[in-house]
Amino acid sequence: HTITNPQTQRTCRIHGGAANTVGSVYAAECTKHKTLYVGQTKRPLNCRFNNHRSDAKHYPYHCKLAEHFHGNSCSMDTDLRVSVLEQVSGSQALLEYREDKWITRLQTQEPTGLNSNFSTEYGPIHAKLFM
């Protein structure tokens, strides 16, 4: 199992997982615009994406993924591909730390992805060390 950032061609091995995976770092790709977003959730992944769909319709500026699908003539129903990058059990801080590592690994910060910032102070450190 691998995932590739279509903007940078950066490819990484992933763990994969089911739609109901609890506690995960995930990638969401807009297949129409070939752009990638990395996020994390402690809840089941399918529940998190129900929130992303709602945000895209009603609160598009809650996150960059919702904003993208709200304003770019693409649909979460037809143009979205979701992958579990890794399952993470533990604290919220650990989830955010792992999310930052994946943002760095896949280079999904704007302009080569939809992530606008890191979740923790470790994100910029990862970027300097591994990019």
PDB file of C-alpha atoms in Angstrom:
ATOM      1  CA  HIS A   1       0.000   0.000   0.000  1.00  0.00           C
ATOM      2  CA  THR A   2       1.386   3.386  -1.019  1.00  0.00           C
ATOM      3  CA  ILE A   3       0.145   6.931  -1.497  1.00  0.00           C
ATOM      4  CA  THR A   4       1.585   9.623  -3.752  1.00  0.00           C
ATOM      5  CA  ASN A   5       1.212  13.378  -3.553  1.00  0.00           C
ATOM      6  CA  PRO A   6       0.184  14.206  -7.153  1.00  0.00           C
ATOM      7  CA  GLN A   7       1.769  17.673  -6.877  1.00  0.00           C
ATOM      8  CA  THR A   8       5.240  16.542  -5.798  1.00  0.00           C
ATOM      9  CA  GLN A   9       5.239  12.846  -6.784  1.00  0.00           C
ATOM     10  CA  ARG A  10       6.371  12.075  -3.216  1.00  0.00           C
ATOM     11  CA  THR A  11       5.362   8.462  -2.459  1.00  0.00           C
ATOM     12  CA  CYS A  12       5.114   6.848   0.981  1.00  0.00           C
ATOM     13  CA  ARG A  13       4.119   3.444   2.277  1.00  0.00           C
ATOM     14  CA  ILE A  14       0.895   3.461   4.307  1.00  0.00           C
ATOM     15  CA  HIS A  15      -0.795   1.042   6.688  1.00  0.00           C
ATOM     16  CA  GLY A  16      -4.305   1.319   5.261  1.00  0.00           C
ATOM     17  CA  GLY A  17      -7.503   0.646   7.151  1.00  0.00           C
ATOM     18  CA  ALA A  18     -11.273   0.441   7.034  1.00  0.00           C
ATOM     19  CA  ALA A  19     -13.752   3.312   6.875  1.00  0.00           C
ATOM     20  CA  ASN A  20     -14.625   2.795  10.535  1.00  0.00           C
ATOM     21  CA  THR A  21     -10.996   2.927  11.754  1.00  0.00           C
ATOM     22  CA  VAL A  22     -10.815   4.678  15.138  1.00  0.00           C
ATOM     23  CA  GLY A  23      -7.829   6.900  15.917  1.00  0.00           C
ATOM     24  CA  SER A  24      -6.071   7.548  12.648  1.00  0.00           C
ATOM     25  CA  VAL A  25      -4.027   9.878  10.531  1.00  0.00           C
ATOM     26  CA  TYR A  26      -5.618  10.016   7.079  1.00  0.00           C
ATOM     27  CA  ALA A  27      -5.090  11.482   3.634  1.00  0.00           C
ATOM     28  CA  ALA A  28      -7.928  12.953   1.599  1.00  0.00           C
ATOM     29  CA  GLU A  29      -7.294  13.463  -2.101  1.00  0.00           C
ATOM     30  CA  CYS A  30      -9.352  15.526  -4.491  1.00  0.00           C
ATOM     31  CA  THR A  31      -8.947  13.351  -7.575  1.00  0.00           C
ATOM     32  CA  LYS A  32     -10.341  16.081  -9.850  1.00  0.00           C
ATOM     33  CA  HIS A  33      -7.763  18.711  -8.843  1.00  0.00           C
ATOM     34  CA  LYS A  34      -5.033  16.247  -7.846  1.00  0.00           C
ATOM     35  CA  THR A  35      -4.413  17.728  -4.426  1.00  0.00           C
ATOM     36  CA  LEU A  36      -3.898  16.095  -1.035  1.00  0.00           C
ATOM     37  CA  TYR A  37      -4.840  16.924   2.563  1.00  0.00           C
ATOM     38  CA  VAL A  38      -3.603  15.180   5.729  1.00  0.00           C
ATOM     39  CA  GLY A  39      -5.721  15.139   8.885  1.00  0.00           C
ATOM     40  CA  GLN A  40      -6.246  13.152  12.057  1.00  0.00           C
ATOM     41  CA  THR A  41      -9.157  11.999  14.174  1.00  0.00           C
ATOM     42  CA  LYS A  42      -9.773  10.019  17.351  1.00  0.00           C
ATOM     43  CA  ARG A  43     -13.280   9.148  16.147  1.00  0.00           C
ATOM     44  CA  PRO A  44     -14.265   6.607  13.484  1.00  0.00           C
ATOM     45  CA  LEU A  45     -12.996   7.870  10.133  1.00  0.00           C
ATOM     46  CA  ASN A  46     -16.409   7.682   8.445  1.00  0.00           C
ATOM     47  CA  CYS A  47     -17.877   9.930  11.190  1.00  0.00           C
ATOM     48  CA  ARG A  48     -15.085  12.470  10.656  1.00  0.00           C
ATOM     49  CA  PHE A  49     -15.857  12.592   6.939  1.00  0.00           C
ATOM     50  CA  ASN A  50     -19.545  13.145   7.645  1.00  0.00           C
ATOM     51  CA  ASN A  51     -18.352  16.293   9.452  1.00  0.00           C
ATOM     52  CA  HIS A  52     -16.105  17.272   6.518  1.00  0.00           C
ATOM     53  CA  ARG A  53     -19.102  16.908   4.152  1.00  0.00           C
ATOM     54  CA  SER A  54     -21.271  19.050   6.427  1.00  0.00           C
ATOM     55  CA  ASP A  55     -18.533  21.665   6.749  1.00  0.00           C
ATOM     56  CA  ALA A  56     -18.122  21.818   2.955  1.00  0.00           C
ATOM     57  CA  LYS A  57     -21.826  22.671   2.658  1.00  0.00           C
ATOM     58  CA  HIS A  58     -22.416  24.871   5.708  1.00  0.00           C
ATOM     59  CA  TYR A  59     -19.081  25.971   7.235  1.00  0.00           C
ATOM     60  CA  PRO A  60     -16.511  25.868   4.442  1.00  0.00           C
ATOM     61  CA  TYR A  61     -13.879  27.867   6.298  1.00  0.00           C
ATOM     62  CA  HIS A  62     -13.530  25.414   9.206  1.00  0.00           C
ATOM     63  CA  CYS A  63     -10.694  23.670   7.394  1.00  0.00           C
ATOM     64  CA  LYS A  64      -8.906  23.775   4.061  1.00  0.00           C
ATOM     65  CA  LEU A  65     -10.410  20.469   2.896  1.00  0.00           C
ATOM     66  CA  ALA A  66     -13.972  21.744   3.371  1.00  0.00           C
ATOM     67  CA  GLU A  67     -13.015  25.053   1.767  1.00  0.00           C
ATOM     68  CA  HIS A  68     -11.561  23.269  -1.260  1.00  0.00           C
ATOM     69  CA  PHE A  69     -14.629  21.102  -1.851  1.00  0.00           C
ATOM     70  CA  HIS A  70     -16.961  24.059  -1.285  1.00  0.00           C
ATOM     71  CA  GLY A  71     -15.428  26.429  -3.799  1.00  0.00           C
ATOM     72  CA  ASN A  72     -13.806  24.447  -6.601  1.00  0.00           C
ATOM     73  CA  SER A  73     -16.584  22.679  -8.532  1.00  0.00           C
ATOM     74  CA  CYS A  74     -15.675  19.270  -7.129  1.00  0.00           C
ATOM     75  CA  SER A  75     -17.706  16.879  -5.025  1.00  0.00           C
ATOM     76  CA  MET A  76     -16.852  14.793  -1.994  1.00  0.00           C
ATOM     77  CA  ASP A  77     -19.224  12.163  -3.396  1.00  0.00           C
ATOM     78  CA  THR A  78     -17.366  11.684  -6.684  1.00  0.00           C
ATOM     79  CA  ASP A  79     -13.935  13.333  -6.404  1.00  0.00           C
ATOM     80  CA  LEU A  80     -12.713  12.269  -2.957  1.00  0.00           C
ATOM     81  CA  ARG A  81     -10.354   9.389  -2.183  1.00  0.00           C
ATOM     82  CA  VAL A  82      -9.556   8.689   1.492  1.00  0.00           C
ATOM     83  CA  SER A  83      -6.658   6.586   2.793  1.00  0.00           C
ATOM     84  CA  VAL A  84      -5.711   5.625   6.330  1.00  0.00           C
ATOM     85  CA  LEU A  85      -2.044   6.511   6.628  1.00  0.00           C
ATOM     86  CA  GLU A  86      -1.689   4.932  10.043  1.00  0.00           C
ATOM     87  CA  GLN A  87      -3.786   3.970  13.030  1.00  0.00           C
ATOM     88  CA  VAL A  88      -2.695   5.738  16.216  1.00  0.00           C
ATOM     89  CA  SER A  89      -3.773   4.807  19.718  1.00  0.00           C
ATOM     90  CA  GLY A  90      -2.904   7.205  22.477  1.00  0.00           C
ATOM     91  CA  SER A  91      -3.260  10.856  23.291  1.00  0.00           C
ATOM     92  CA  GLN A  92      -4.451  13.712  21.119  1.00  0.00           C
ATOM     93  CA  ALA A  93      -0.918  15.113  21.287  1.00  0.00           C
ATOM     94  CA  LEU A  94       0.454  11.890  19.772  1.00  0.00           C
ATOM     95  CA  LEU A  95      -2.135  12.029  16.961  1.00  0.00           C
ATOM     96  CA  GLU A  96      -1.166  15.629  16.182  1.00  0.00           C
ATOM     97  CA  TYR A  97       2.534  14.749  16.256  1.00  0.00           C
ATOM     98  CA  ARG A  98       1.986  11.875  13.795  1.00  0.00           C
ATOM     99  CA  GLU A  99      -0.185  14.126  11.591  1.00  0.00           C
ATOM    100  CA  ASP A 100       2.680  16.634  11.356  1.00  0.00           C
ATOM    101  CA  LYS A 101       5.084  13.850  10.366  1.00  0.00           C
ATOM    102  CA  TRP A 102       2.747  12.801   7.535  1.00  0.00           C
ATOM    103  CA  ILE A 103       2.238  16.396   6.371  1.00  0.00           C
ATOM    104  CA  THR A 104       6.021  16.622   6.115  1.00  0.00           C
ATOM    105  CA  ARG A 105       6.506  13.207   4.520  1.00  0.00           C
ATOM    106  CA  LEU A 106       3.876  13.797   1.844  1.00  0.00           C
ATOM    107  CA  GLN A 107       4.661  17.518   1.474  1.00  0.00           C
ATOM    108  CA  THR A 108       1.007  18.549   1.764  1.00  0.00           C
ATOM    109  CA  GLN A 109       1.541  22.082   3.031  1.00  0.00           C
ATOM    110  CA  GLU A 110       0.347  24.794   0.649  1.00  0.00           C
ATOM    111  CA  PRO A 111       1.110  25.225  -2.228  1.00  0.00           C
ATOM    112  CA  THR A 112       1.812  21.495  -2.845  1.00  0.00           C
ATOM    113  CA  GLY A 113      -1.196  20.358  -0.782  1.00  0.00           C
ATOM    114  CA  LEU A 114      -4.191  21.616   1.161  1.00  0.00           C
ATOM    115  CA  ASN A 115      -2.664  21.806   4.654  1.00  0.00           C
ATOM    116  CA  SER A 116      -2.185  25.415   5.688  1.00  0.00           C
ATOM    117  CA  ASN A 117      -0.220  24.777   8.877  1.00  0.00           C
ATOM    118  CA  PHE A 118       1.091  22.181  11.281  1.00  0.00           C
ATOM    119  CA  SER A 119      -0.763  21.005  14.397  1.00  0.00           C
ATOM    120  CA  THR A 120       2.204  21.177  16.773  1.00  0.00           C
ATOM    121  CA  GLU A 121       5.513  22.942  17.232  1.00  0.00           C
ATOM    122  CA  TYR A 122       7.189  19.775  15.936  1.00  0.00           C
ATOM    123  CA  GLY A 123       5.891  20.304  12.394  1.00  0.00           C
ATOM    124  CA  PRO A 124       8.441  22.950  11.404  1.00  0.00           C
ATOM    125  CA  ILE A 125      11.193  20.829  12.978  1.00  0.00           C
ATOM    126  CA  HIS A 126      10.134  17.811  10.878  1.00  0.00           C
ATOM    127  CA  ALA A 127      10.099  20.013   7.798  1.00  0.00           C
ATOM    128  CA  LYS A 128      13.638  21.254   8.397  1.00  0.00           C
ATOM    129  CA  LEU A 129      14.980  17.780   9.152  1.00  0.00           C
ATOM    130  CA  PHE A 130      13.242  15.718   6.515  1.00  0.00           C
ATOM    131  CA  MET A 131      12.605  17.943   3.499  1.00  0.00           C
TER     132      MET A 131
END
